[in-house]
JSON list of C-alpha atoms in Angstrom, two decimals:
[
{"chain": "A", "resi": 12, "resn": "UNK", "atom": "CA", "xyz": [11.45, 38.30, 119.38]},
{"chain": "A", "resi": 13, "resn": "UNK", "atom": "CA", "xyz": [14.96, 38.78, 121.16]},
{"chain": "A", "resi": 14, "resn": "UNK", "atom": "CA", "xyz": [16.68, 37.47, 123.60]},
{"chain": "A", "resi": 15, "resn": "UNK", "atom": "CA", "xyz": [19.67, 38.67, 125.46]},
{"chain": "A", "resi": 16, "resn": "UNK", "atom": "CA", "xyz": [21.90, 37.17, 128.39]},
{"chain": "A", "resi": 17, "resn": "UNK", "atom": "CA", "xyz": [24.04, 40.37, 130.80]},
{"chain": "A", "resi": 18, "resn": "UNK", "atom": "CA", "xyz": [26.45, 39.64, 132.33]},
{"chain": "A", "resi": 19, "resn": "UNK", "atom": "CA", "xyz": [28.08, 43.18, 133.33]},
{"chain": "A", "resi": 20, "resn": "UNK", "atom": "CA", "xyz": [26.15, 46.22, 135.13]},
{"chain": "A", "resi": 21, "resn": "UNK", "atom": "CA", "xyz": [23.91, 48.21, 132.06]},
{"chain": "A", "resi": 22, "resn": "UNK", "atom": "CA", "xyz": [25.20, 51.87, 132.08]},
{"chain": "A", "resi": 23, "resn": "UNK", "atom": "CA", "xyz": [22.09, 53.51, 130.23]},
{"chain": "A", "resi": 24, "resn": "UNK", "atom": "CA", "xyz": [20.18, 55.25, 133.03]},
{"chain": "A", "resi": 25, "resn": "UNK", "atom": "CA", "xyz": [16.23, 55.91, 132.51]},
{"chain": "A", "resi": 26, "resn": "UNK", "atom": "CA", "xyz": [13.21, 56.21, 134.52]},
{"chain": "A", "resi": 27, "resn": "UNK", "atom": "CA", "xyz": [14.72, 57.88, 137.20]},
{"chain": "A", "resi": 28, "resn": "UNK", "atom": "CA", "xyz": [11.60, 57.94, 139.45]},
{"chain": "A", "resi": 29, "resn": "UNK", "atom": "CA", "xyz": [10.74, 53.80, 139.29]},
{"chain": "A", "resi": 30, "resn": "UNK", "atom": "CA", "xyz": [11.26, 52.54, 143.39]},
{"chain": "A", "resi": 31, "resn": "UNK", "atom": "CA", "xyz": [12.96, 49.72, 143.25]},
{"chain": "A", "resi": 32, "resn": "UNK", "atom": "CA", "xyz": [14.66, 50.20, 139.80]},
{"chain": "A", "resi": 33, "resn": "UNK", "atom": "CA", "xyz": [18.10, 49.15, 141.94]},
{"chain": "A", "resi": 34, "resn": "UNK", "atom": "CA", "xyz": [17.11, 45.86, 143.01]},
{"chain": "A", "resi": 35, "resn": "UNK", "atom": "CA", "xyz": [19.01, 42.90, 142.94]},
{"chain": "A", "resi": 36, "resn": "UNK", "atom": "CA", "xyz": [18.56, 39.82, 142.52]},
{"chain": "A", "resi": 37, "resn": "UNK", "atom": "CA", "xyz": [19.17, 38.30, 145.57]},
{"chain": "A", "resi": 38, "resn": "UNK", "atom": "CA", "xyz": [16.41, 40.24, 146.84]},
{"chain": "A", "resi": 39, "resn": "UNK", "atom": "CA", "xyz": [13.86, 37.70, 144.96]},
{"chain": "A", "resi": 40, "resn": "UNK", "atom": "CA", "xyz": [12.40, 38.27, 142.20]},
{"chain": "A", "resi": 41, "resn": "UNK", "atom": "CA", "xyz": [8.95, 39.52, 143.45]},
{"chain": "A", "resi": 42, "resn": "UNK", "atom": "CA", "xyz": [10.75, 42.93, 143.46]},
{"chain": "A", "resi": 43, "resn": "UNK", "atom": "CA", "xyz": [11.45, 42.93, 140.23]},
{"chain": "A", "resi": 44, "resn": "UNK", "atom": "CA", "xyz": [8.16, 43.10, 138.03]},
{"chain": "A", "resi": 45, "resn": "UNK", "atom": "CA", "xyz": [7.03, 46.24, 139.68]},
{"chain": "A", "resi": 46, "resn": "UNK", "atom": "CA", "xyz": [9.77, 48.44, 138.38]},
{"chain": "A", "resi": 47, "resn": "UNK", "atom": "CA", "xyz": [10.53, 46.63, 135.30]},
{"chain": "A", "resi": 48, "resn": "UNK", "atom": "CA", "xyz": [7.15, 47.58, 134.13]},
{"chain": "A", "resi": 49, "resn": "UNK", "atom": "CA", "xyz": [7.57, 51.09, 135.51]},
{"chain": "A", "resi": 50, "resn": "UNK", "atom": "CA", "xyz": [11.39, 51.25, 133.33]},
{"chain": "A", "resi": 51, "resn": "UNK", "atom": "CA", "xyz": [9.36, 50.41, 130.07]},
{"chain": "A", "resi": 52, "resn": "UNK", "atom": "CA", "xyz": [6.81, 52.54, 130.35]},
{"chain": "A", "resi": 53, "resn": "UNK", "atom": "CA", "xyz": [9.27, 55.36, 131.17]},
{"chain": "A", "resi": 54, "resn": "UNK", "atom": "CA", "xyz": [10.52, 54.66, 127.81]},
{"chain": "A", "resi": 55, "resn": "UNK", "atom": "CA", "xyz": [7.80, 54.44, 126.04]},
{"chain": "A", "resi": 56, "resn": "UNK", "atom": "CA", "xyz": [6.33, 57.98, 127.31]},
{"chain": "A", "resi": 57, "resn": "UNK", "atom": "CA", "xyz": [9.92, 59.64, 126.66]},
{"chain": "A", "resi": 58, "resn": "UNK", "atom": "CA", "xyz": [9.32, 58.35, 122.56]},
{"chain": "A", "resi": 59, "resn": "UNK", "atom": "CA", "xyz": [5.38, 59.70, 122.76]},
{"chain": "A", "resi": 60, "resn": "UNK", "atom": "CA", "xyz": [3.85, 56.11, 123.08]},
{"chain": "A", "resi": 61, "resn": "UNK", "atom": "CA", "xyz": [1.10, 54.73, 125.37]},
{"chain": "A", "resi": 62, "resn": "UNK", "atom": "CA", "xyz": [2.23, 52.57, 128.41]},
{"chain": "A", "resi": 63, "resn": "UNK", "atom": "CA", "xyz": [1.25, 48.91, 128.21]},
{"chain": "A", "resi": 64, "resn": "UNK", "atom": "CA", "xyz": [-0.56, 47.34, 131.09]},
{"chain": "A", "resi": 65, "resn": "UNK", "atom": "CA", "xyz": [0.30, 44.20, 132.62]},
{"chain": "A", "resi": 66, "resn": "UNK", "atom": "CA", "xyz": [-2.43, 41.38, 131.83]},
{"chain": "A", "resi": 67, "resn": "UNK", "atom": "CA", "xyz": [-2.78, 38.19, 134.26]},
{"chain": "A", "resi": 68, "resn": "UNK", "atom": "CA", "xyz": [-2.52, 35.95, 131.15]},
{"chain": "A", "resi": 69, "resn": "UNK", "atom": "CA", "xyz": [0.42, 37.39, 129.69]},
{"chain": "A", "resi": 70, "resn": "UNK", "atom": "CA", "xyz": [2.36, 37.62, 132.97]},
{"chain": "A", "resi": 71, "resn": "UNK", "atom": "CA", "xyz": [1.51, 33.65, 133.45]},
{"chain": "A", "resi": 72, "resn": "UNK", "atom": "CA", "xyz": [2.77, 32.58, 129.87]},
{"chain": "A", "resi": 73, "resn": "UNK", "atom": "CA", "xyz": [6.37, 34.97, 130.92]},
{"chain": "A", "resi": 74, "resn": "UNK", "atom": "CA", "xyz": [6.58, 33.68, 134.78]},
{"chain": "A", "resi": 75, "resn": "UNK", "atom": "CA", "xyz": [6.16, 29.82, 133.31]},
{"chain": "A", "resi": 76, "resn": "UNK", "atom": "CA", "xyz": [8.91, 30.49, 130.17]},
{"chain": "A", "resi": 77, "resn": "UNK", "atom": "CA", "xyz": [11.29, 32.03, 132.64]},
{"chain": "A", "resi": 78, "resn": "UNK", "atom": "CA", "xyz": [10.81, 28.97, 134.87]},
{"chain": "A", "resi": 79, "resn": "UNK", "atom": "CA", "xyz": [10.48, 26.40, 132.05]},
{"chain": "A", "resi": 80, "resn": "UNK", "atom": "CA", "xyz": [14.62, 28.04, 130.72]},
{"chain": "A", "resi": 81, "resn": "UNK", "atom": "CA", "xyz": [15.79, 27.81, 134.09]},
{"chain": "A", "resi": 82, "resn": "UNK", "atom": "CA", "xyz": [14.82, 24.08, 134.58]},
{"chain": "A", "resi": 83, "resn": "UNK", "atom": "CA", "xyz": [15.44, 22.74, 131.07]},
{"chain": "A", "resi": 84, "resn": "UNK", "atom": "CA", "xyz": [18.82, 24.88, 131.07]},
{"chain": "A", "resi": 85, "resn": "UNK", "atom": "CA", "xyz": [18.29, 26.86, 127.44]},
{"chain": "A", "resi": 86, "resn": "UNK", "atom": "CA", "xyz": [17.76, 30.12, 126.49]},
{"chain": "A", "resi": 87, "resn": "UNK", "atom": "CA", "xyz": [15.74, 30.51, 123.67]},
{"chain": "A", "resi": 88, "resn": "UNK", "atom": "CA", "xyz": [12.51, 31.82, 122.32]},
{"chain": "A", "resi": 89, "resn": "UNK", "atom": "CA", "xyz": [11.15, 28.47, 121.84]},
{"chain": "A", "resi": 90, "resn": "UNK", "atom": "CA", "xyz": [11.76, 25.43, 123.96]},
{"chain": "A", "resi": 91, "resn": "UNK", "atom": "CA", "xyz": [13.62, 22.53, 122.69]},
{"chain": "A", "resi": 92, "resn": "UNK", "atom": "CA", "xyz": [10.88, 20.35, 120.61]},
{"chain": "A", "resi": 93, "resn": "UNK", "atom": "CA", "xyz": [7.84, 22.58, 122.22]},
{"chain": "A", "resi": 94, "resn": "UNK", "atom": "CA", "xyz": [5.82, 25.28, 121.82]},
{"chain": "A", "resi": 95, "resn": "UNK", "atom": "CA", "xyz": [6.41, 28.53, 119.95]},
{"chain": "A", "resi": 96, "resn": "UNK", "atom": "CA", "xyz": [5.25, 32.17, 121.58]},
{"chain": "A", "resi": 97, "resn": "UNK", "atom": "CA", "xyz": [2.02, 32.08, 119.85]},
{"chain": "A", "resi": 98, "resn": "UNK", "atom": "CA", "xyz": [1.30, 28.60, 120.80]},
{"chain": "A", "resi": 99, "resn": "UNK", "atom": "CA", "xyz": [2.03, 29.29, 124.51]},
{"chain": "A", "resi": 100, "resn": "UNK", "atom": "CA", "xyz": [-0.30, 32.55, 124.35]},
{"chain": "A", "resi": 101, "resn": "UNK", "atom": "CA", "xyz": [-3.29, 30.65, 123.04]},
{"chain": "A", "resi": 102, "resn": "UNK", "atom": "CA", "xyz": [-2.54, 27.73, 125.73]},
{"chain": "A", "resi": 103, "resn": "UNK", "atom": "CA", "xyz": [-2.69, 30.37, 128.78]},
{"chain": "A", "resi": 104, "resn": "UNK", "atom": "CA", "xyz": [-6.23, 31.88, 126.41]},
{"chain": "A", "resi": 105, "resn": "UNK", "atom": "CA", "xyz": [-4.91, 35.53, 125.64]},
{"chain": "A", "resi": 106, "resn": "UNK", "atom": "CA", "xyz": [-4.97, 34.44, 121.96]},
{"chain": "A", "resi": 107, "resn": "UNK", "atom": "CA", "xyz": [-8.51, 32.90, 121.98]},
{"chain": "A", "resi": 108, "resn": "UNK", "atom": "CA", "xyz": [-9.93, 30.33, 119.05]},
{"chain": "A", "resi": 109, "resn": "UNK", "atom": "CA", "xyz": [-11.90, 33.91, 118.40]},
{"chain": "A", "resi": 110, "resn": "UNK", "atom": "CA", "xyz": [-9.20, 35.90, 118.03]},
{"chain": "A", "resi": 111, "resn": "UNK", "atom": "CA", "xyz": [-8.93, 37.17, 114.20]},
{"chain": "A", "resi": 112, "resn": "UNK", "atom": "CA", "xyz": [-6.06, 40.08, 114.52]},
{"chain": "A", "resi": 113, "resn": "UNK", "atom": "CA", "xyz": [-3.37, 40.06, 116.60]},
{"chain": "A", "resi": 114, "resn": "UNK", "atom": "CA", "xyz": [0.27, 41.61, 117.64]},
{"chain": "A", "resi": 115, "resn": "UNK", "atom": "CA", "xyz": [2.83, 39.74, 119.94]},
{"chain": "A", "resi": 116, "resn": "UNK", "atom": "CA", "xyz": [6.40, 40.27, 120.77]},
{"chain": "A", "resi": 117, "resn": "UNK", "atom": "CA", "xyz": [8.97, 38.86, 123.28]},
{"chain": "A", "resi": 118, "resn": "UNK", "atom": "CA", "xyz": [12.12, 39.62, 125.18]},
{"chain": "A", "resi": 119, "resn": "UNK", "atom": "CA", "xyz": [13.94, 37.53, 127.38]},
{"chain": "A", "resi": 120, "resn": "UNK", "atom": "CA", "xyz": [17.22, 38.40, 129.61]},
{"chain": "A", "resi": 121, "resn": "UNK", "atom": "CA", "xyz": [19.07, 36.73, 132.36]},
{"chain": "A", "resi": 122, "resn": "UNK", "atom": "CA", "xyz": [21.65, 38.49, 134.08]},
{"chain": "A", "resi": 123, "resn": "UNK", "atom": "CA", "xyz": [23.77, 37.93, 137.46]},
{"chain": "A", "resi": 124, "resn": "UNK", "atom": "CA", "xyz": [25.50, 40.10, 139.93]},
{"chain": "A", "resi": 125, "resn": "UNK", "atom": "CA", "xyz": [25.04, 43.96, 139.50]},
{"chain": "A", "resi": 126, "resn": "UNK", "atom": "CA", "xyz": [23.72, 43.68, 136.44]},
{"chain": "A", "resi": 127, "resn": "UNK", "atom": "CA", "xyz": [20.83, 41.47, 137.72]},
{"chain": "A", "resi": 128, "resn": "UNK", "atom": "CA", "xyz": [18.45, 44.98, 138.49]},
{"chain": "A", "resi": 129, "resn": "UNK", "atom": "CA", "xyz": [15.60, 46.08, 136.57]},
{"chain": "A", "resi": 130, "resn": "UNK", "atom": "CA", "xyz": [17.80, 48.70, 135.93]},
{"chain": "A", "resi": 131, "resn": "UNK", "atom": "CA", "xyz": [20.49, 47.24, 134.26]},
{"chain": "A", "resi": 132, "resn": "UNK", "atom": "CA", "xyz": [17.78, 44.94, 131.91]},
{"chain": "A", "resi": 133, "resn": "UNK", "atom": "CA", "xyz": [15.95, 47.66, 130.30]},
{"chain": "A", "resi": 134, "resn": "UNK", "atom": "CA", "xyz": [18.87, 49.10, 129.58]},
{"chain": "A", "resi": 135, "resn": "UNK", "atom": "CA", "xyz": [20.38, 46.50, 128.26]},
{"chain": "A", "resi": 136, "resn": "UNK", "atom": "CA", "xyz": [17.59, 46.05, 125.92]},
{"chain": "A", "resi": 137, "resn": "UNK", "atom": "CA", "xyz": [17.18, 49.70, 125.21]},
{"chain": "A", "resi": 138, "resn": "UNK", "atom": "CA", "xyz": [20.65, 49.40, 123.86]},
{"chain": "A", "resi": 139, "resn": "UNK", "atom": "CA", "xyz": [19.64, 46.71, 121.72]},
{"chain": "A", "resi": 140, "resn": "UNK", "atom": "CA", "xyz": [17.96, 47.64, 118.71]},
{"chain": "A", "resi": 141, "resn": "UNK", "atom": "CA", "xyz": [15.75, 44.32, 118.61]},
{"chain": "A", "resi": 142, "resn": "UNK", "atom": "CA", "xyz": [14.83, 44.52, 121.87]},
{"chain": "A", "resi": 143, "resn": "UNK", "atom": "CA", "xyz": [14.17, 48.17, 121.53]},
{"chain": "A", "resi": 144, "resn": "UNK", "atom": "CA", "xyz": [12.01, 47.52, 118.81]},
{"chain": "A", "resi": 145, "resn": "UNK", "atom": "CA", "xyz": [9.43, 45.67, 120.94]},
{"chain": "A", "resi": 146, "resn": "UNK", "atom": "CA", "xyz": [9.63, 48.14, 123.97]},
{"chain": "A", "resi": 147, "resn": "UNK", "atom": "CA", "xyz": [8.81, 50.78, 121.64]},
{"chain": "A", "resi": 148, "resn": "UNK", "atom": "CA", "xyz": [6.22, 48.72, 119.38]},
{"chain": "A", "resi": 149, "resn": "UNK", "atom": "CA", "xyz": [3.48, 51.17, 118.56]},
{"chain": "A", "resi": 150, "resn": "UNK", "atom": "CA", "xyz": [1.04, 48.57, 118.43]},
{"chain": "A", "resi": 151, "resn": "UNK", "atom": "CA", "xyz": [1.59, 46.83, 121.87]},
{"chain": "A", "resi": 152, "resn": "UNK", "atom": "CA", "xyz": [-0.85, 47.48, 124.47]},
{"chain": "A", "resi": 153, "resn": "UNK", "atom": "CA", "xyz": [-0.34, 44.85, 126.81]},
{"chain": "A", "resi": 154, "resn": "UNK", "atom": "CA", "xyz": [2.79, 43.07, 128.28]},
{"chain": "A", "resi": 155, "resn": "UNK", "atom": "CA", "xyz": [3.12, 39.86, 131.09]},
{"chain": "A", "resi": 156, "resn": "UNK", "atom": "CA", "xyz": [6.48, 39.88, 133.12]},
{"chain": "A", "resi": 157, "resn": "UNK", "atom": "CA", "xyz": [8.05, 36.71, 133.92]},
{"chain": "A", "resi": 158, "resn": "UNK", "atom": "CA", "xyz": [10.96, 36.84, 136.78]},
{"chain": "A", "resi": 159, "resn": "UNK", "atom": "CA", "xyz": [12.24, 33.91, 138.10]},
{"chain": "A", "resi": 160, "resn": "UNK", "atom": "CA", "xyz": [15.53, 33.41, 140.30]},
{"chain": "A", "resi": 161, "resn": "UNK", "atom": "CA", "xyz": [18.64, 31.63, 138.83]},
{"chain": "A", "resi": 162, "resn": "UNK", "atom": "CA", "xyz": [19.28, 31.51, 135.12]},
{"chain": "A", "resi": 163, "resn": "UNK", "atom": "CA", "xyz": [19.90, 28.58, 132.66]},
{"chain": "A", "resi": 164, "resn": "UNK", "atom": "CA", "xyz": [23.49, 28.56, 132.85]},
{"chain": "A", "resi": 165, "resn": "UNK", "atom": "CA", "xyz": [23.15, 28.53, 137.45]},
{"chain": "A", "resi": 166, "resn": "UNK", "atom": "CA", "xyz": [20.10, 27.49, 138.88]},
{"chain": "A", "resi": 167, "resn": "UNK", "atom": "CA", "xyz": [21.24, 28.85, 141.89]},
{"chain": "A", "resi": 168, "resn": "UNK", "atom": "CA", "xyz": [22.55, 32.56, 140.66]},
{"chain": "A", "resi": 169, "resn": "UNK", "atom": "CA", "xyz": [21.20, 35.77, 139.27]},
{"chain": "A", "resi": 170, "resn": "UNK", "atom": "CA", "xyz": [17.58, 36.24, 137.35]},
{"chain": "A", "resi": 171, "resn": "UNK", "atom": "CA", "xyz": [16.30, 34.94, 134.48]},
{"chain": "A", "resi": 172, "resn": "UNK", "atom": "CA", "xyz": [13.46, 37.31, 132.41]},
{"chain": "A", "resi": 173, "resn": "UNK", "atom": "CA", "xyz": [10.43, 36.83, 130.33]},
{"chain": "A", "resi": 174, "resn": "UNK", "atom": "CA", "xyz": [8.26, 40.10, 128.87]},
{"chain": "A", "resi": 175, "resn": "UNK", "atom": "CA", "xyz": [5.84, 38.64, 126.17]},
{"chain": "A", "resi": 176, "resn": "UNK", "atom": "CA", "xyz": [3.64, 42.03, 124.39]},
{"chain": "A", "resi": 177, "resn": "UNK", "atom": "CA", "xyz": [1.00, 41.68, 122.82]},
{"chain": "A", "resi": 178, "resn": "UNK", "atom": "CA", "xyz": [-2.64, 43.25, 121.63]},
{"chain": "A", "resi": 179, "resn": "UNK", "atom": "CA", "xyz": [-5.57, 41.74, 120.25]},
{"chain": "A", "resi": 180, "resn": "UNK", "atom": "CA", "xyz": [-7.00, 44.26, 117.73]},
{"chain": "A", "resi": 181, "resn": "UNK", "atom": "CA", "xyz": [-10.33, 41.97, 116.62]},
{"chain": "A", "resi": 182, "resn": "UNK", "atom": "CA", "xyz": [-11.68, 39.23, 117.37]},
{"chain": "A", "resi": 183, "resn": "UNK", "atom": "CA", "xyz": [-14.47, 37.33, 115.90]},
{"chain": "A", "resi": 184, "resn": "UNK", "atom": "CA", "xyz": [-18.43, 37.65, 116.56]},
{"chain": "A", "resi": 185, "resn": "UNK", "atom": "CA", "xyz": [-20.07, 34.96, 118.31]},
{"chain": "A", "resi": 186, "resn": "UNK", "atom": "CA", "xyz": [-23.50, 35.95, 116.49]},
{"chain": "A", "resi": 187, "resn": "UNK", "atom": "CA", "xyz": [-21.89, 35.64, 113.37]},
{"chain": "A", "resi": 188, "resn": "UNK", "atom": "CA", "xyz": [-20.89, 33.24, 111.42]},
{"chain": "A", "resi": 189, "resn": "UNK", "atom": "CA", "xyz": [-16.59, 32.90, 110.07]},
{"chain": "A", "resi": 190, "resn": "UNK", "atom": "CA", "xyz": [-17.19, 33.44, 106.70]},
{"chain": "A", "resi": 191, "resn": "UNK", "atom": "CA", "xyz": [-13.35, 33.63, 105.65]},
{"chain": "A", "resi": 192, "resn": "UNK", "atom": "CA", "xyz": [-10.10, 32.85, 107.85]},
{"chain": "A", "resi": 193, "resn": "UNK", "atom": "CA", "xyz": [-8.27, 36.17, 108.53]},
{"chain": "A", "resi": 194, "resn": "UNK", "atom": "CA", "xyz": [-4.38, 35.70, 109.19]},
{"chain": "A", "resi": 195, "resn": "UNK", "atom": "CA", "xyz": [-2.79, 36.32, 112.14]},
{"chain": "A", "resi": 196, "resn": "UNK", "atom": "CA", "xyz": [0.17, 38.92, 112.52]},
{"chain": "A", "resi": 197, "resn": "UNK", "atom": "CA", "xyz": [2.77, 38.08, 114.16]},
{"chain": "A", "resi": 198, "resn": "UNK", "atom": "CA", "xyz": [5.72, 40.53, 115.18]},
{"chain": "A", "resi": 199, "resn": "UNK", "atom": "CA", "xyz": [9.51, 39.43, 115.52]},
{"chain": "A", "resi": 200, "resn": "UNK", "atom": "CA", "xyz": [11.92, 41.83, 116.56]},
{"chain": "A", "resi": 201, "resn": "UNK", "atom": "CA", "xyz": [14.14, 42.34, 113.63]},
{"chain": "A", "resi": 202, "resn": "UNK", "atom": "CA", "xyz": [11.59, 41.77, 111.15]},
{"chain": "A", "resi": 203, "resn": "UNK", "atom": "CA", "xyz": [8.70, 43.37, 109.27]},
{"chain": "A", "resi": 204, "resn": "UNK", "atom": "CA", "xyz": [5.73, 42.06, 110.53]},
{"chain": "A", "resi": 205, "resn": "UNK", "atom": "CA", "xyz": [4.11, 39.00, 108.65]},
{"chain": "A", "resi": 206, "resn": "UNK", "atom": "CA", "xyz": [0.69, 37.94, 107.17]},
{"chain": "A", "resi": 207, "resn": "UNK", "atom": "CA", "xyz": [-0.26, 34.74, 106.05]},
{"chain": "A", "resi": 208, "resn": "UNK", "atom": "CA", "xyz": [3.48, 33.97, 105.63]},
{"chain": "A", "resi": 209, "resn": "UNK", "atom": "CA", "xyz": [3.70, 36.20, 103.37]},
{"chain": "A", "resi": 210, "resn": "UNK", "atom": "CA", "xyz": [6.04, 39.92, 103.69]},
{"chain": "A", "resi": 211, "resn": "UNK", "atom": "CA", "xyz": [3.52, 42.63, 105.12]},
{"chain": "A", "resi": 212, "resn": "UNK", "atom": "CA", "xyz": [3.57, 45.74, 102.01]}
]
């Protein structure tokens, strides 16, 4: 997981043919989601990956964490005292009590003035070698944007952004039986990804 604040216009250019890749943010954040996901799928085809598609349950989790660090005033992968990413994915049901194997990843950005684009975020992250790590995860299939006006330093000023990745690679039969608990994986940017606690080999 990363998470990254901007504060000055991104200069990395990609994606060259996403509408709306130049929006601010005083335009709303509606137009935002639309070319963000267009930006990270441009960068994922230029490295030979798949493109993730946006999932209604994933998008939820990001819109509410975007809203929930604007209110509370933090920044941060997990909110003060509450739930981690992998709690707040099972409470919106994209991790189900059925699912066995699974692969999840955020970013989060707030940015103000020019730099508050769609643009100048993926970028910014594509300059960032955590937060390039989860744009160019192999194993992500699926991502939920979360844009919400203001940021937790100004309610009233810029954008504040949410992606959470993530694919389920196996869940559980409901004809069968659990004979044996199977550990979740987890991915943070930064960081090999883990099983059982334990370092992946």
């Amino acid at each position: 997981m990363a998470g990254l604040a901007l504060l000055a216009p991104a200069a990395a250019r990609a994606g060259e043919g996403c509408p709306g890749a130049e929006s601010v943010a005083a335009q709303g954040p509606g137009a935002f989601a639309g070319p963000t996901l267009c930006l990270l799928n441009a960068q994922r085809a230029a490295a030979g990956l798949e493109a993730v598609s946006e999932r209604p349950a994933l998008a939820g989790a990001a819109v509410a964490f975007s809203a929930e660090m604007v209110g509370r005033s933090f920044f941060a992968h997990r909110v003060p005292g509450g739930p981690d990413l992998v709690a707040r994915l099972r409470r919106v049901g994209y991790l189900g009590p059925r699912t066995a194997i699974w692969v999840v990843g955020e970013n989060l950005a707030w940015a103000r003035g020019t730099a508050a684009t769609p643009r100048g975020i993926v970028a910014a992250w594509m300059a960032s070698p955590a937060h390039r790590a989860n744009i160019l995860a192999r194993d992500f299939r699926d991502v939920g944007i979360g844009v919400v006006a203001g940021t937790p330093d100004d309610p009233r000023d810029g954008v504040t952004v949410t992606t959470d990745f993530g694919r389920v690679l196996r869940s559980q039969s409901r004809r069968r039986p659990r004979r044996r608990a199977i550990a979740p994986v987890l991915r943070l940017a930064g960081q090999e990804p883990t099983t059982g606690g334990r370092r992946a080999a």
